[in-house]
XYZ file of C-alpha atoms in Angstrom:
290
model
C 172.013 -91.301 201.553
C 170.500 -94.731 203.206
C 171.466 -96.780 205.571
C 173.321 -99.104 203.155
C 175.394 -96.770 201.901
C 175.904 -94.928 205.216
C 176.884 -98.143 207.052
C 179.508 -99.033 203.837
C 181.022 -95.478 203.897
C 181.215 -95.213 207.784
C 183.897 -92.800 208.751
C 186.950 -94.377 210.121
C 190.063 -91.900 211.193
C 192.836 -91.631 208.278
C 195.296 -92.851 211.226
C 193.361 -96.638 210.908
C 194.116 -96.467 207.414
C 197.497 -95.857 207.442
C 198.476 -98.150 209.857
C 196.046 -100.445 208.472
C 197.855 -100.118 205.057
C 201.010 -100.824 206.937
C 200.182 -103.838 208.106
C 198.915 -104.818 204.645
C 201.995 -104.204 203.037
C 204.643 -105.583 205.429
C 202.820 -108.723 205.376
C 202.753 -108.714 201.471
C 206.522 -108.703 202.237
C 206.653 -111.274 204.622
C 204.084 -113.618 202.697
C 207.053 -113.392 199.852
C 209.827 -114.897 202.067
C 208.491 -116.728 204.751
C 204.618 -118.133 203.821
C 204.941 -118.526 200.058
C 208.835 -118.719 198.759
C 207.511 -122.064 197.526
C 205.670 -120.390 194.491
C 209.415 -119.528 192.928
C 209.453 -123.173 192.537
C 206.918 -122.989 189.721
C 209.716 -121.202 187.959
C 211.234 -124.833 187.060
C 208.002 -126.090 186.981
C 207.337 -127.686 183.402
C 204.393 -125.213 181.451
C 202.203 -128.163 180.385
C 201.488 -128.577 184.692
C 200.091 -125.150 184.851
C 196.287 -125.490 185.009
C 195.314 -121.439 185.534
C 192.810 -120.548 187.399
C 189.570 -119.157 185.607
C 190.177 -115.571 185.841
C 193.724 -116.400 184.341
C 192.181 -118.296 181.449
C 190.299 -115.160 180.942
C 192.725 -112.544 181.333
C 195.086 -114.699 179.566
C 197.671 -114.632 181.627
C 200.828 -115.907 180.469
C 202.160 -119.401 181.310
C 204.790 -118.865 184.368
C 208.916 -118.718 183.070
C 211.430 -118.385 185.460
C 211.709 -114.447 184.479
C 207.984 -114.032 185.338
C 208.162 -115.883 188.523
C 211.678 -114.807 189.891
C 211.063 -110.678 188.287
C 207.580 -110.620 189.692
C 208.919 -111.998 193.247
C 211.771 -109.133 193.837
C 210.259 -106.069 191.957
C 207.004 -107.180 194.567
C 209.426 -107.699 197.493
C 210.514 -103.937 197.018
C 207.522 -102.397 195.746
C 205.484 -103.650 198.367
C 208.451 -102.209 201.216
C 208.247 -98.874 199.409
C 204.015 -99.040 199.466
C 204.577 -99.623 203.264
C 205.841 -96.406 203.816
C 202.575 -94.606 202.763
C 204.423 -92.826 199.479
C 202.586 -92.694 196.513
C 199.426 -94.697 197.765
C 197.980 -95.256 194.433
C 200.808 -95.992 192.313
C 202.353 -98.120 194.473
C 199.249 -100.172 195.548
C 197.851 -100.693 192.245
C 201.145 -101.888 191.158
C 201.643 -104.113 194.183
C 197.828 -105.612 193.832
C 198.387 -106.191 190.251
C 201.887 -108.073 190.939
C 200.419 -109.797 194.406
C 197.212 -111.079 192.237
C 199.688 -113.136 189.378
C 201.540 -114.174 192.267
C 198.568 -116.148 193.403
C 197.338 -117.252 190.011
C 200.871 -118.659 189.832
C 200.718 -120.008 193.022
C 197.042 -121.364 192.811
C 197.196 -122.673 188.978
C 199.186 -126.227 189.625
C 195.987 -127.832 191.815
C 195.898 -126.496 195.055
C 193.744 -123.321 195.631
C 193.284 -121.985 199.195
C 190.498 -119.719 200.191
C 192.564 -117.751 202.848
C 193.651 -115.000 200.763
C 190.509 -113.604 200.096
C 190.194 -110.879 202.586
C 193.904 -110.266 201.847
C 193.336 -109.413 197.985
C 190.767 -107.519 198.556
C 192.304 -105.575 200.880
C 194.923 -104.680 198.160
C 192.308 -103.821 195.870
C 190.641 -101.040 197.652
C 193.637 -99.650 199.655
C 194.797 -97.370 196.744
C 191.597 -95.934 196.430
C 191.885 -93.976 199.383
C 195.102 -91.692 198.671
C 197.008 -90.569 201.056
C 196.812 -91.496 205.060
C 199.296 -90.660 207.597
C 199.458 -92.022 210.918
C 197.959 -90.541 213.436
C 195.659 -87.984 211.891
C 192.806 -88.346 213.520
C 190.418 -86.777 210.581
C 187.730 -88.917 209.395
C 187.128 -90.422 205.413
C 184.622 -91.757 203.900
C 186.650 -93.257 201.776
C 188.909 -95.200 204.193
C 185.299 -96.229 205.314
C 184.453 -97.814 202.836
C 188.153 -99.635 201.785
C 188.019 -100.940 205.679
C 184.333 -102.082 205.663
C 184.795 -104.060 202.018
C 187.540 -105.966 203.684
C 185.240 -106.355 206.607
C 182.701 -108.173 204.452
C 185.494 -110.185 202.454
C 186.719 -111.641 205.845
C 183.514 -112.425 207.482
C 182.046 -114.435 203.054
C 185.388 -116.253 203.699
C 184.129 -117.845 206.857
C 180.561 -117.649 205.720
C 180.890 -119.349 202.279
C 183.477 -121.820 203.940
C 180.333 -123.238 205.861
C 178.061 -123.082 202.400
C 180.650 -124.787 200.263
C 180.979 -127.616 203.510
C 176.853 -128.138 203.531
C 176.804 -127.956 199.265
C 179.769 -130.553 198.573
C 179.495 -132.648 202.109
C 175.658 -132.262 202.808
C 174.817 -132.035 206.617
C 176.656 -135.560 207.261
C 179.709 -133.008 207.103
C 179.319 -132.097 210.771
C 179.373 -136.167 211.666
C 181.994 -137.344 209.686
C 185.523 -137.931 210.066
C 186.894 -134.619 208.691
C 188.735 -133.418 211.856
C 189.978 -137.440 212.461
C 191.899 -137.949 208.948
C 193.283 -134.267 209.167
C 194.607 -135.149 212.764
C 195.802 -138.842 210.768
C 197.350 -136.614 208.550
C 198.833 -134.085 210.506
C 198.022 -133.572 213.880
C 199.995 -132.231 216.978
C 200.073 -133.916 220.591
C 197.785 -131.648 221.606
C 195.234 -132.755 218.788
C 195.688 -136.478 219.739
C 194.418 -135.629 222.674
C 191.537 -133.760 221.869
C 190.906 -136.766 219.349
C 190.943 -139.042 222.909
C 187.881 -137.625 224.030
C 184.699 -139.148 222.908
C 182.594 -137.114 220.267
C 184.522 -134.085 220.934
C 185.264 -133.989 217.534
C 181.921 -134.221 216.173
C 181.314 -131.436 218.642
C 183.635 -129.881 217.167
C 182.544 -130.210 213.682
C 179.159 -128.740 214.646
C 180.848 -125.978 216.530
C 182.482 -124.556 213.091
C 179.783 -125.008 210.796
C 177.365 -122.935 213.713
C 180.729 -120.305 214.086
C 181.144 -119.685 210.657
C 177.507 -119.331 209.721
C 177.512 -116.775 212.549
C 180.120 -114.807 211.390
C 178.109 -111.906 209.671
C 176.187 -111.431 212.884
C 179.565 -109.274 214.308
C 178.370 -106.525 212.352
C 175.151 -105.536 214.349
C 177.827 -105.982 217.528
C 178.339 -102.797 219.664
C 182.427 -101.912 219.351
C 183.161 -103.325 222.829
C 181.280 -106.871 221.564
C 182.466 -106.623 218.248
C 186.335 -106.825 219.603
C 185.190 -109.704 221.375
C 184.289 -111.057 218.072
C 187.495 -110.512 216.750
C 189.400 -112.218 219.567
C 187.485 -115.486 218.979
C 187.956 -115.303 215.505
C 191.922 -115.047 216.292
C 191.724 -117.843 219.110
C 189.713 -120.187 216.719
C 193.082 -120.026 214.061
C 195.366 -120.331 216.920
C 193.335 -123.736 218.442
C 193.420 -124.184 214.606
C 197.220 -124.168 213.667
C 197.839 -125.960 217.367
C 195.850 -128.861 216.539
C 196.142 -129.592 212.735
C 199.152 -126.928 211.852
C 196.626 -124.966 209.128
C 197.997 -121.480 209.197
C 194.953 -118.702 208.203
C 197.948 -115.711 208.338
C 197.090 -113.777 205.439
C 193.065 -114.156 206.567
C 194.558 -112.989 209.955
C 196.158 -109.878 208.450
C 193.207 -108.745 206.814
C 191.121 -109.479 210.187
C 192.773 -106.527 211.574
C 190.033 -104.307 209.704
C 188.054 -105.021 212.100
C 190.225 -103.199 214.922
C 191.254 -99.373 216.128
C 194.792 -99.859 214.227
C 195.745 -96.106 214.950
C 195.754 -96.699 218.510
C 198.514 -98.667 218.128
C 201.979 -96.700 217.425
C 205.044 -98.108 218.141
C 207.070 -95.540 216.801
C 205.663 -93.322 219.103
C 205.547 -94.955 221.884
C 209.228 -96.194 221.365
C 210.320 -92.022 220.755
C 208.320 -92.082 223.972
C 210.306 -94.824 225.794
C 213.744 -92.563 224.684
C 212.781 -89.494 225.890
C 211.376 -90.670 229.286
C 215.082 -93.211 229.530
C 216.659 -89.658 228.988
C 215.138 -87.821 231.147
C 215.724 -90.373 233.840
C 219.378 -90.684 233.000
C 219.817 -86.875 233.383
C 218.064 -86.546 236.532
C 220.325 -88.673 237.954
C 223.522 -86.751 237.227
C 225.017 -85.041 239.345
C 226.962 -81.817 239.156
C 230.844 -81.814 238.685
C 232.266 -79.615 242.018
C-alpha cells in the first residue's frame, strides 16, 4: 500500500462517521425547509425556462412538473429524517443522494448555479459506502477513511478552484477591482459600510482571499492541533462573510465538519448525563419521613 492510498484510507473511528452522517442528513432536512424551499417554486415555473445543467442534458433528466418537484421535496424530507437515524445506511443514502442531486439540477437549471454544494454532494455520495456506523464505537474503518477524506478534498477544490476560476475569468486585476464594492452596493450590512470606509481595505481584502483560498490544500500536511486551527478560520472567514455581504456558505459549512473529531461530540449522552447527575442531586437532598 503507498502513501497515497494510505493517507486516502486513513482510519477514522466508526463513531466520526456516524455522527458525521448525522449531521449530513439533518442538514439535508433543514436545506429542504429553511435554505432552499424556493426550488418548489420551479414547480409553476413554465418548462421552456428550464436550461439543465450539463449532467442533466446527459442523463436526460426530465423537465421539472409540479409532481416531480413537490414528490421529490417530501419523499426527500422523510427519507433523509429516516437516513439520519443510521438505519439502513445504504438504501437510504443512495436514495437520498439520488433525490438530493435532481433537487439541485432543479434548483441550478433556471440560471443561477452556486458552487457551495460541492462538498455537500459529495458527501452524500460516499456516505453509503461505508455501511453501518453507530455512535460512539470507537473501532476504526478504512472505509469511513476514505468517505471522510473525499469530502475533505471536495471542501478544500471548492475554495481552491474558486481562486482558479477568479484568476481564469477576471485575470490578476481581480484582486484590484471593485468586486467586494458593488457586492457591498448591492447588499451590504452596516458593518460592511464600514469596512468599505477604510481606504484599500478592500483591495486588501481581495488579495487576502485569492492568497486564503489558494492556501487551502496546505491544511492537509497540518498536525491535528493546527489543522483545527485551520478549520476555525475557514468557519470565521463565512461568518465575516455572511456579516458583511449576507452570502451564506451553510451547506459548504456542513460538509467542513469532515475535517473535525465529530464523535467527541454527543449530546445525547451528555444530556442522559445531565438527568442522572439532576437526579442524583434531587435525591440527596431528601430527607427521610419520621
Amino acid at each position: 500500500m503507498n502513501r497515497v492510498t494510505r493517507w486516502l484510507t486513513e482510519p477514522v473511528p466508526l463513531g466520526r462517521v456516524a455522527a458525521f452522517r448525522t449531521l449530513i442528513y439533518l442538514f439535508v432536512a433543514a436545506d429542504l425547509v429553511i435554505f432552499t424551499p424556493w426550488v418548489r417554486h420551479h414547480a409553476s415555473t413554465p418548462g421552456d425556462l428550464y436550461k439543465p445543467l450539463l449532467v442533466g442534458r446527459l442523463l436526460h433528466l426530465p423537465t421539472p412538473t409540479p409532481l416531480l418537484v413537490h414528490g421529490i421535496f417530501w419523499v426527500l424530507l422523510v427519507v433523509a429524517l429516516a437516513a439520519a437515524t443510521g438505519r439502513a445506511p445504504r438504501l437510504l443514502g443512495w436514495t437520498v443522494f439520488a433525490l438530493y442531486f435532481e433537487w439541485m439540477v432543479i434548483a441550478m437549471s433556471y440560471g443561477k448555479v452556486d458552487h457551495d454544494r460541492v462538498g455537500l454532494l459529495v458527501a452524500l455520495a460516499v456516505l453509503p459506502t461505508v455501511g453501518r456506523a453507530r455512535h460512539g464505537d470507537p473501532r476504526s474503518t478504512e472505509a469511513g477513511g476514505w468517505a471522510l477524506r473525499v469530502t475533505q478534498i471536495a471542501v478544500v477544490c471548492t475554495y481552491f478552484l474558486a481562486a482558479w476560476a477568479k484568476l481564469r475569468f477576471g485575470g490578476i486585476d481581480w484582486v484590484t477591482s471593485s468586486v467586494l464594492a458593488r457586492a457591498i452596493i448591492r447588499r451590504g450590512t452596516d458593518l460592511a459600510d464600514l469596512i468599505a470606509g477604510v481606504p484599500y481595505l478592500l483591495i486588501l481584502a481581495q488579495f487576502g482571499i485569492v492568497a486564503f483560498e489558494l492556501a487551502s490544500p496546505a491544511i492537509f500536511f497540518l498536525r491535528p492541533r493546527w489543522r483545527n486551527y485551520a478549520v476555525a478560520f475557514f468557519y470565521s472567514f463565512h461568518v465575516v462573510t455572511f456579516a458583511t455581504i449576507t452570502i451564506s456558505f451553510a451547506p459548504h459549512l456542513a460538509a467542513i465538519t469532515s475535517f473535525l473529531a465529530l464523535e467527541k461530540v454527543r449530546p445525547l449522552t451528555w444530556a442522559r448525563s445531565f438527568l442522572k447527575r439532576s437526579r442524583g442531586q434531587v435525591r440527596g437532598h431528601e430527607r427521610p419521613v419520621v
